[in-house]
JSON list of C-alpha atoms in Angstrom, two decimals:
[
{"chain": "A", "resi": 1, "resn": "MET", "atom": "CA", "xyz": [-2.60, 1.68, -21.80]},
{"chain": "A", "resi": 2, "resn": "VAL", "atom": "CA", "xyz": [-1.50, 2.67, -18.31]},
{"chain": "A", "resi": 3, "resn": "LYS", "atom": "CA", "xyz": [-2.98, 5.74, -16.69]},
{"chain": "A", "resi": 4, "resn": "VAL", "atom": "CA", "xyz": [-0.88, 7.59, -14.13]},
{"chain": "A", "resi": 5, "resn": "ARG", "atom": "CA", "xyz": [-2.87, 8.87, -11.18]},
{"chain": "A", "resi": 6, "resn": "GLN", "atom": "CA", "xyz": [-2.27, 12.14, -9.43]},
{"chain": "A", "resi": 7, "resn": "SER", "atom": "CA", "xyz": [0.02, 11.80, -6.42]},
{"chain": "A", "resi": 8, "resn": "HIS", "atom": "CA", "xyz": [-1.32, 12.85, -3.03]},
{"chain": "A", "resi": 9, "resn": "GLU", "atom": "CA", "xyz": [1.94, 12.99, -1.06]},
{"chain": "A", "resi": 10, "resn": "LEU", "atom": "CA", "xyz": [0.81, 15.44, 1.60]},
{"chain": "A", "resi": 11, "resn": "SER", "atom": "CA", "xyz": [0.83, 15.51, 5.35]},
{"chain": "A", "resi": 12, "resn": "GLU", "atom": "CA", "xyz": [-2.53, 14.97, 7.04]},
{"chain": "A", "resi": 13, "resn": "HIS", "atom": "CA", "xyz": [-2.75, 18.70, 7.80]},
{"chain": "A", "resi": 14, "resn": "GLU", "atom": "CA", "xyz": [-2.24, 19.60, 4.13]},
{"chain": "A", "resi": 15, "resn": "LEU", "atom": "CA", "xyz": [-4.68, 17.00, 2.77]},
{"chain": "A", "resi": 16, "resn": "ASP", "atom": "CA", "xyz": [-7.57, 18.79, 1.04]},
{"chain": "A", "resi": 17, "resn": "ILE", "atom": "CA", "xyz": [-10.38, 16.37, 1.85]},
{"chain": "A", "resi": 18, "resn": "ALA", "atom": "CA", "xyz": [-13.03, 18.45, 0.08]},
{"chain": "A", "resi": 19, "resn": "GLU", "atom": "CA", "xyz": [-11.03, 18.63, -3.15]},
{"chain": "A", "resi": 20, "resn": "TRP", "atom": "CA", "xyz": [-10.19, 14.95, -3.08]},
{"chain": "A", "resi": 21, "resn": "SER", "atom": "CA", "xyz": [-13.81, 14.02, -2.31]},
{"chain": "A", "resi": 22, "resn": "ASP", "atom": "CA", "xyz": [-14.98, 16.21, -5.19]},
{"chain": "A", "resi": 23, "resn": "HIS", "atom": "CA", "xyz": [-12.53, 14.45, -7.49]},
{"chain": "A", "resi": 24, "resn": "ILE", "atom": "CA", "xyz": [-13.77, 11.01, -6.41]},
{"chain": "A", "resi": 25, "resn": "LEU", "atom": "CA", "xyz": [-17.38, 12.12, -6.82]},
{"chain": "A", "resi": 26, "resn": "SER", "atom": "CA", "xyz": [-16.64, 13.46, -10.30]},
{"chain": "A", "resi": 27, "resn": "LEU", "atom": "CA", "xyz": [-15.36, 10.00, -11.26]},
{"chain": "A", "resi": 28, "resn": "ALA", "atom": "CA", "xyz": [-18.32, 8.20, -9.71]},
{"chain": "A", "resi": 29, "resn": "ASN", "atom": "CA", "xyz": [-21.53, 8.05, -11.69]},
{"chain": "A", "resi": 30, "resn": "ALA", "atom": "CA", "xyz": [-23.78, 8.31, -8.63]},
{"chain": "A", "resi": 31, "resn": "SER", "atom": "CA", "xyz": [-27.03, 9.92, -7.51]},
{"chain": "A", "resi": 32, "resn": "ASP", "atom": "CA", "xyz": [-26.96, 12.98, -5.27]},
{"chain": "A", "resi": 33, "resn": "GLU", "atom": "CA", "xyz": [-28.11, 10.82, -2.34]},
{"chain": "A", "resi": 34, "resn": "SER", "atom": "CA", "xyz": [-25.27, 8.35, -2.91]},
{"chain": "A", "resi": 35, "resn": "LYS", "atom": "CA", "xyz": [-22.78, 11.21, -3.13]},
{"chain": "A", "resi": 36, "resn": "GLU", "atom": "CA", "xyz": [-24.00, 12.52, 0.23]},
{"chain": "A", "resi": 37, "resn": "GLU", "atom": "CA", "xyz": [-23.44, 9.07, 1.76]},
{"chain": "A", "resi": 38, "resn": "LEU", "atom": "CA", "xyz": [-19.93, 8.97, 0.37]},
{"chain": "A", "resi": 39, "resn": "LEU", "atom": "CA", "xyz": [-19.17, 12.40, 1.80]},
{"chain": "A", "resi": 40, "resn": "ARG", "atom": "CA", "xyz": [-20.58, 11.26, 5.16]},
{"chain": "A", "resi": 41, "resn": "ALA", "atom": "CA", "xyz": [-18.24, 8.25, 5.07]},
{"chain": "A", "resi": 42, "resn": "VAL", "atom": "CA", "xyz": [-15.28, 10.54, 4.40]},
{"chain": "A", "resi": 43, "resn": "GLU", "atom": "CA", "xyz": [-16.34, 12.71, 7.34]},
{"chain": "A", "resi": 44, "resn": "VAL", "atom": "CA", "xyz": [-16.60, 9.66, 9.63]},
{"chain": "A", "resi": 45, "resn": "ALA", "atom": "CA", "xyz": [-13.17, 8.38, 8.54]},
{"chain": "A", "resi": 46, "resn": "GLN", "atom": "CA", "xyz": [-11.70, 11.84, 9.07]},
{"chain": "A", "resi": 47, "resn": "LYS", "atom": "CA", "xyz": [-13.31, 12.12, 12.52]},
{"chain": "A", "resi": 48, "resn": "VAL", "atom": "CA", "xyz": [-12.01, 8.77, 13.79]},
{"chain": "A", "resi": 49, "resn": "GLU", "atom": "CA", "xyz": [-8.56, 9.51, 12.38]},
{"chain": "A", "resi": 50, "resn": "HIS", "atom": "CA", "xyz": [-8.17, 12.36, 14.86]},
{"chain": "A", "resi": 51, "resn": "GLU", "atom": "CA", "xyz": [-9.72, 10.80, 17.96]},
{"chain": "A", "resi": 52, "resn": "PRO", "atom": "CA", "xyz": [-7.41, 10.56, 20.98]},
{"chain": "A", "resi": 53, "resn": "GLY", "atom": "CA", "xyz": [-5.66, 7.25, 21.31]},
{"chain": "A", "resi": 54, "resn": "ASN", "atom": "CA", "xyz": [-5.82, 6.43, 17.61]},
{"chain": "A", "resi": 55, "resn": "SER", "atom": "CA", "xyz": [-2.34, 6.52, 16.19]},
{"chain": "A", "resi": 56, "resn": "LEU", "atom": "CA", "xyz": [-1.13, 5.91, 12.68]},
{"chain": "A", "resi": 57, "resn": "THR", "atom": "CA", "xyz": [-0.08, 2.34, 12.06]},
{"chain": "A", "resi": 58, "resn": "GLY", "atom": "CA", "xyz": [2.97, 2.22, 9.87]},
{"chain": "A", "resi": 59, "resn": "TRP", "atom": "CA", "xyz": [1.91, 4.45, 7.00]},
{"chain": "A", "resi": 60, "resn": "GLY", "atom": "CA", "xyz": [4.85, 6.79, 7.09]},
{"chain": "A", "resi": 61, "resn": "THR", "atom": "CA", "xyz": [4.90, 10.50, 6.51]},
{"chain": "A", "resi": 62, "resn": "GLY", "atom": "CA", "xyz": [1.85, 11.90, 4.76]},
{"chain": "A", "resi": 63, "resn": "HIS", "atom": "CA", "xyz": [-0.19, 8.70, 4.89]},
{"chain": "A", "resi": 64, "resn": "SER", "atom": "CA", "xyz": [-2.91, 7.54, 7.25]},
{"chain": "A", "resi": 65, "resn": "SER", "atom": "CA", "xyz": [-5.90, 5.24, 7.24]},
{"chain": "A", "resi": 66, "resn": "LEU", "atom": "CA", "xyz": [-7.95, 8.15, 5.86]},
{"chain": "A", "resi": 67, "resn": "HIS", "atom": "CA", "xyz": [-5.40, 8.76, 3.11]},
{"chain": "A", "resi": 68, "resn": "ALA", "atom": "CA", "xyz": [-5.37, 5.05, 2.22]},
{"chain": "A", "resi": 69, "resn": "GLY", "atom": "CA", "xyz": [-9.18, 4.96, 2.13]},
{"chain": "A", "resi": 70, "resn": "LEU", "atom": "CA", "xyz": [-9.33, 7.94, -0.21]},
{"chain": "A", "resi": 71, "resn": "GLU", "atom": "CA", "xyz": [-6.65, 6.40, -2.44]},
{"chain": "A", "resi": 72, "resn": "MET", "atom": "CA", "xyz": [-8.63, 3.15, -2.68]},
{"chain": "A", "resi": 73, "resn": "ALA", "atom": "CA", "xyz": [-11.90, 5.01, -3.34]},
{"chain": "A", "resi": 74, "resn": "GLU", "atom": "CA", "xyz": [-10.25, 7.04, -6.10]},
{"chain": "A", "resi": 75, "resn": "ILE", "atom": "CA", "xyz": [-9.00, 3.90, -7.85]},
{"chain": "A", "resi": 76, "resn": "LEU", "atom": "CA", "xyz": [-12.39, 2.19, -7.53]},
{"chain": "A", "resi": 77, "resn": "ALA", "atom": "CA", "xyz": [-14.27, 5.30, -8.70]},
{"chain": "A", "resi": 78, "resn": "ASP", "atom": "CA", "xyz": [-12.04, 5.43, -11.75]},
{"chain": "A", "resi": 79, "resn": "LEU", "atom": "CA", "xyz": [-13.10, 1.82, -12.42]},
{"chain": "A", "resi": 80, "resn": "GLN", "atom": "CA", "xyz": [-16.74, 2.99, -12.22]},
{"chain": "A", "resi": 81, "resn": "LEU", "atom": "CA", "xyz": [-17.67, 0.85, -9.21]},
{"chain": "A", "resi": 82, "resn": "ASP", "atom": "CA", "xyz": [-20.81, 1.62, -7.24]},
{"chain": "A", "resi": 83, "resn": "THR", "atom": "CA", "xyz": [-21.02, 4.07, -4.37]},
{"chain": "A", "resi": 84, "resn": "GLU", "atom": "CA", "xyz": [-21.37, 1.33, -1.73]},
{"chain": "A", "resi": 85, "resn": "THR", "atom": "CA", "xyz": [-17.98, -0.01, -2.81]},
{"chain": "A", "resi": 86, "resn": "LEU", "atom": "CA", "xyz": [-16.47, 3.47, -2.59]},
{"chain": "A", "resi": 87, "resn": "ILE", "atom": "CA", "xyz": [-17.90, 3.96, 0.90]},
{"chain": "A", "resi": 88, "resn": "ALA", "atom": "CA", "xyz": [-16.49, 0.60, 2.01]},
{"chain": "A", "resi": 89, "resn": "ALA", "atom": "CA", "xyz": [-13.09, 1.61, 0.59]},
{"chain": "A", "resi": 90, "resn": "VAL", "atom": "CA", "xyz": [-13.09, 4.90, 2.51]},
{"chain": "A", "resi": 91, "resn": "LEU", "atom": "CA", "xyz": [-13.99, 3.14, 5.79]},
{"chain": "A", "resi": 92, "resn": "TYR", "atom": "CA", "xyz": [-12.02, -0.10, 5.44]},
{"chain": "A", "resi": 93, "resn": "ARG", "atom": "CA", "xyz": [-8.66, 1.02, 6.86]},
{"chain": "A", "resi": 94, "resn": "SER", "atom": "CA", "xyz": [-10.32, 2.82, 9.76]},
{"chain": "A", "resi": 95, "resn": "VAL", "atom": "CA", "xyz": [-12.13, -0.41, 10.66]},
{"chain": "A", "resi": 96, "resn": "ARG", "atom": "CA", "xyz": [-9.06, -2.60, 10.10]},
{"chain": "A", "resi": 97, "resn": "GLU", "atom": "CA", "xyz": [-6.92, -0.40, 12.33]},
{"chain": "A", "resi": 98, "resn": "GLY", "atom": "CA", "xyz": [-9.56, -0.37, 15.08]},
{"chain": "A", "resi": 99, "resn": "LYS", "atom": "CA", "xyz": [-10.30, 3.32, 14.74]},
{"chain": "A", "resi": 100, "resn": "LEU", "atom": "CA", "xyz": [-13.89, 2.61, 13.73]},
{"chain": "A", "resi": 101, "resn": "ASP", "atom": "CA", "xyz": [-15.80, -0.31, 15.18]},
{"chain": "A", "resi": 102, "resn": "HIS", "atom": "CA", "xyz": [-17.17, -2.72, 12.54]},
{"chain": "A", "resi": 103, "resn": "GLU", "atom": "CA", "xyz": [-20.60, -2.70, 14.24]},
{"chain": "A", "resi": 104, "resn": "GLU", "atom": "CA", "xyz": [-20.64, 1.11, 14.24]},
{"chain": "A", "resi": 105, "resn": "ALA", "atom": "CA", "xyz": [-19.88, 1.12, 10.51]},
{"chain": "A", "resi": 106, "resn": "LYS", "atom": "CA", "xyz": [-22.70, -1.38, 10.02]},
{"chain": "A", "resi": 107, "resn": "GLU", "atom": "CA", "xyz": [-25.14, 0.76, 12.04]},
{"chain": "A", "resi": 108, "resn": "GLN", "atom": "CA", "xyz": [-24.22, 3.97, 10.22]},
{"chain": "A", "resi": 109, "resn": "PHE", "atom": "CA", "xyz": [-23.86, 2.67, 6.66]},
{"chain": "A", "resi": 110, "resn": "GLY", "atom": "CA", "xyz": [-25.78, -0.60, 6.49]},
{"chain": "A", "resi": 111, "resn": "GLU", "atom": "CA", "xyz": [-25.32, -4.33, 6.20]},
{"chain": "A", "resi": 112, "resn": "ASP", "atom": "CA", "xyz": [-24.09, -4.32, 2.58]},
{"chain": "A", "resi": 113, "resn": "ILE", "atom": "CA", "xyz": [-21.21, -1.95, 3.25]},
{"chain": "A", "resi": 114, "resn": "ALA", "atom": "CA", "xyz": [-20.30, -3.85, 6.43]},
{"chain": "A", "resi": 115, "resn": "LYS", "atom": "CA", "xyz": [-20.17, -7.08, 4.38]},
{"chain": "A", "resi": 116, "resn": "LEU", "atom": "CA", "xyz": [-17.90, -5.43, 1.81]},
{"chain": "A", "resi": 117, "resn": "ILE", "atom": "CA", "xyz": [-15.54, -4.26, 4.57]},
{"chain": "A", "resi": 118, "resn": "ASP", "atom": "CA", "xyz": [-15.56, -7.74, 6.09]},
{"chain": "A", "resi": 119, "resn": "GLY", "atom": "CA", "xyz": [-14.87, -9.33, 2.70]},
{"chain": "A", "resi": 120, "resn": "VAL", "atom": "CA", "xyz": [-11.86, -7.12, 2.07]},
{"chain": "A", "resi": 121, "resn": "ALA", "atom": "CA", "xyz": [-10.57, -7.89, 5.57]},
{"chain": "A", "resi": 122, "resn": "ARG", "atom": "CA", "xyz": [-10.86, -11.61, 4.84]},
{"chain": "A", "resi": 123, "resn": "MET", "atom": "CA", "xyz": [-9.00, -11.22, 1.55]},
{"chain": "A", "resi": 124, "resn": "ALA", "atom": "CA", "xyz": [-6.27, -9.24, 3.31]},
{"chain": "A", "resi": 125, "resn": "ALA", "atom": "CA", "xyz": [-5.94, -12.03, 5.88]},
{"chain": "A", "resi": 126, "resn": "ILE", "atom": "CA", "xyz": [-5.63, -14.61, 3.10]},
{"chain": "A", "resi": 127, "resn": "SER", "atom": "CA", "xyz": [-3.09, -12.45, 1.30]},
{"chain": "A", "resi": 128, "resn": "GLY", "atom": "CA", "xyz": [-1.10, -12.00, 4.49]},
{"chain": "A", "resi": 129, "resn": "SER", "atom": "CA", "xyz": [-1.11, -15.73, 5.24]},
{"chain": "A", "resi": 130, "resn": "SER", "atom": "CA", "xyz": [-0.08, -16.62, 1.68]},
{"chain": "A", "resi": 131, "resn": "ASN", "atom": "CA", "xyz": [2.81, -14.14, 1.91]},
{"chain": "A", "resi": 132, "resn": "GLN", "atom": "CA", "xyz": [3.90, -15.83, 5.13]},
{"chain": "A", "resi": 133, "resn": "THR", "atom": "CA", "xyz": [3.60, -19.25, 3.47]},
{"chain": "A", "resi": 134, "resn": "SER", "atom": "CA", "xyz": [5.70, -18.08, 0.52]},
{"chain": "A", "resi": 135, "resn": "GLU", "atom": "CA", "xyz": [8.35, -16.77, 2.88]},
{"chain": "A", "resi": 136, "resn": "ASN", "atom": "CA", "xyz": [8.39, -20.09, 4.75]},
{"chain": "A", "resi": 137, "resn": "VAL", "atom": "CA", "xyz": [8.76, -22.05, 1.51]},
{"chain": "A", "resi": 138, "resn": "LEU", "atom": "CA", "xyz": [11.58, -19.76, 0.34]},
{"chain": "A", "resi": 139, "resn": "CYS", "atom": "CA", "xyz": [13.42, -20.09, 3.67]},
{"chain": "A", "resi": 140, "resn": "HIS", "atom": "CA", "xyz": [13.03, -23.87, 3.54]},
{"chain": "A", "resi": 141, "resn": "LYS", "atom": "CA", "xyz": [14.43, -24.00, -0.02]},
{"chain": "A", "resi": 142, "resn": "ILE", "atom": "CA", "xyz": [17.39, -21.82, 0.95]},
{"chain": "A", "resi": 143, "resn": "LYS", "atom": "CA", "xyz": [18.14, -24.13, 3.88]},
{"chain": "A", "resi": 144, "resn": "GLN", "atom": "CA", "xyz": [17.97, -27.15, 1.56]},
{"chain": "A", "resi": 145, "resn": "ILE", "atom": "CA", "xyz": [20.39, -25.55, -0.89]},
{"chain": "A", "resi": 146, "resn": "ARG", "atom": "CA", "xyz": [22.73, -24.56, 1.92]},
{"chain": "A", "resi": 147, "resn": "ASN", "atom": "CA", "xyz": [22.62, -28.08, 3.32]},
{"chain": "A", "resi": 148, "resn": "GLY", "atom": "CA", "xyz": [23.35, -29.47, -0.15]},
{"chain": "A", "resi": 149, "resn": "ILE", "atom": "CA", "xyz": [26.35, -27.20, -0.58]},
{"chain": "A", "resi": 150, "resn": "LEU", "atom": "CA", "xyz": [27.63, -28.21, 2.86]},
{"chain": "A", "resi": 151, "resn": "MET", "atom": "CA", "xyz": [27.24, -31.88, 1.96]},
{"chain": "A", "resi": 152, "resn": "LEU", "atom": "CA", "xyz": [29.21, -31.36, -1.28]},
{"chain": "A", "resi": 153, "resn": "SER", "atom": "CA", "xyz": [32.03, -29.63, 0.56]},
{"chain": "A", "resi": 154, "resn": "LEU", "atom": "CA", "xyz": [32.60, -32.62, 2.87]}
]
């Protein structure tokens, strides 16, 4: 069965971080201490989102690295993953977009969360390179077909 999630199509100024965080925490089966760490991660991601010089990178209206992090954390919380995974999800886009330094995330949230962020970044790089490879293969096949059609027309 497919479950439809609530849409969060809001501008950054309309985004109710507290409500969304509460929703994620209600899904997560975590200790009070773990919940505080998750809220701290949301606060850090929110803070770096608004620092001067940090611009949105291609998200479009109503989406940002913070928004993406909360979306990922919500999905993972619904899957009952641990709090460290949720924290890494909240911080990942901020780190990937250079808004939060990887070492700073490691210092503030620990080695395990930094490794999770790094692992997701590696998977994204692999995914991106395989997409590029697929595009190259498709372009090559199209050229072969075009060349074949040109040969037949001679």
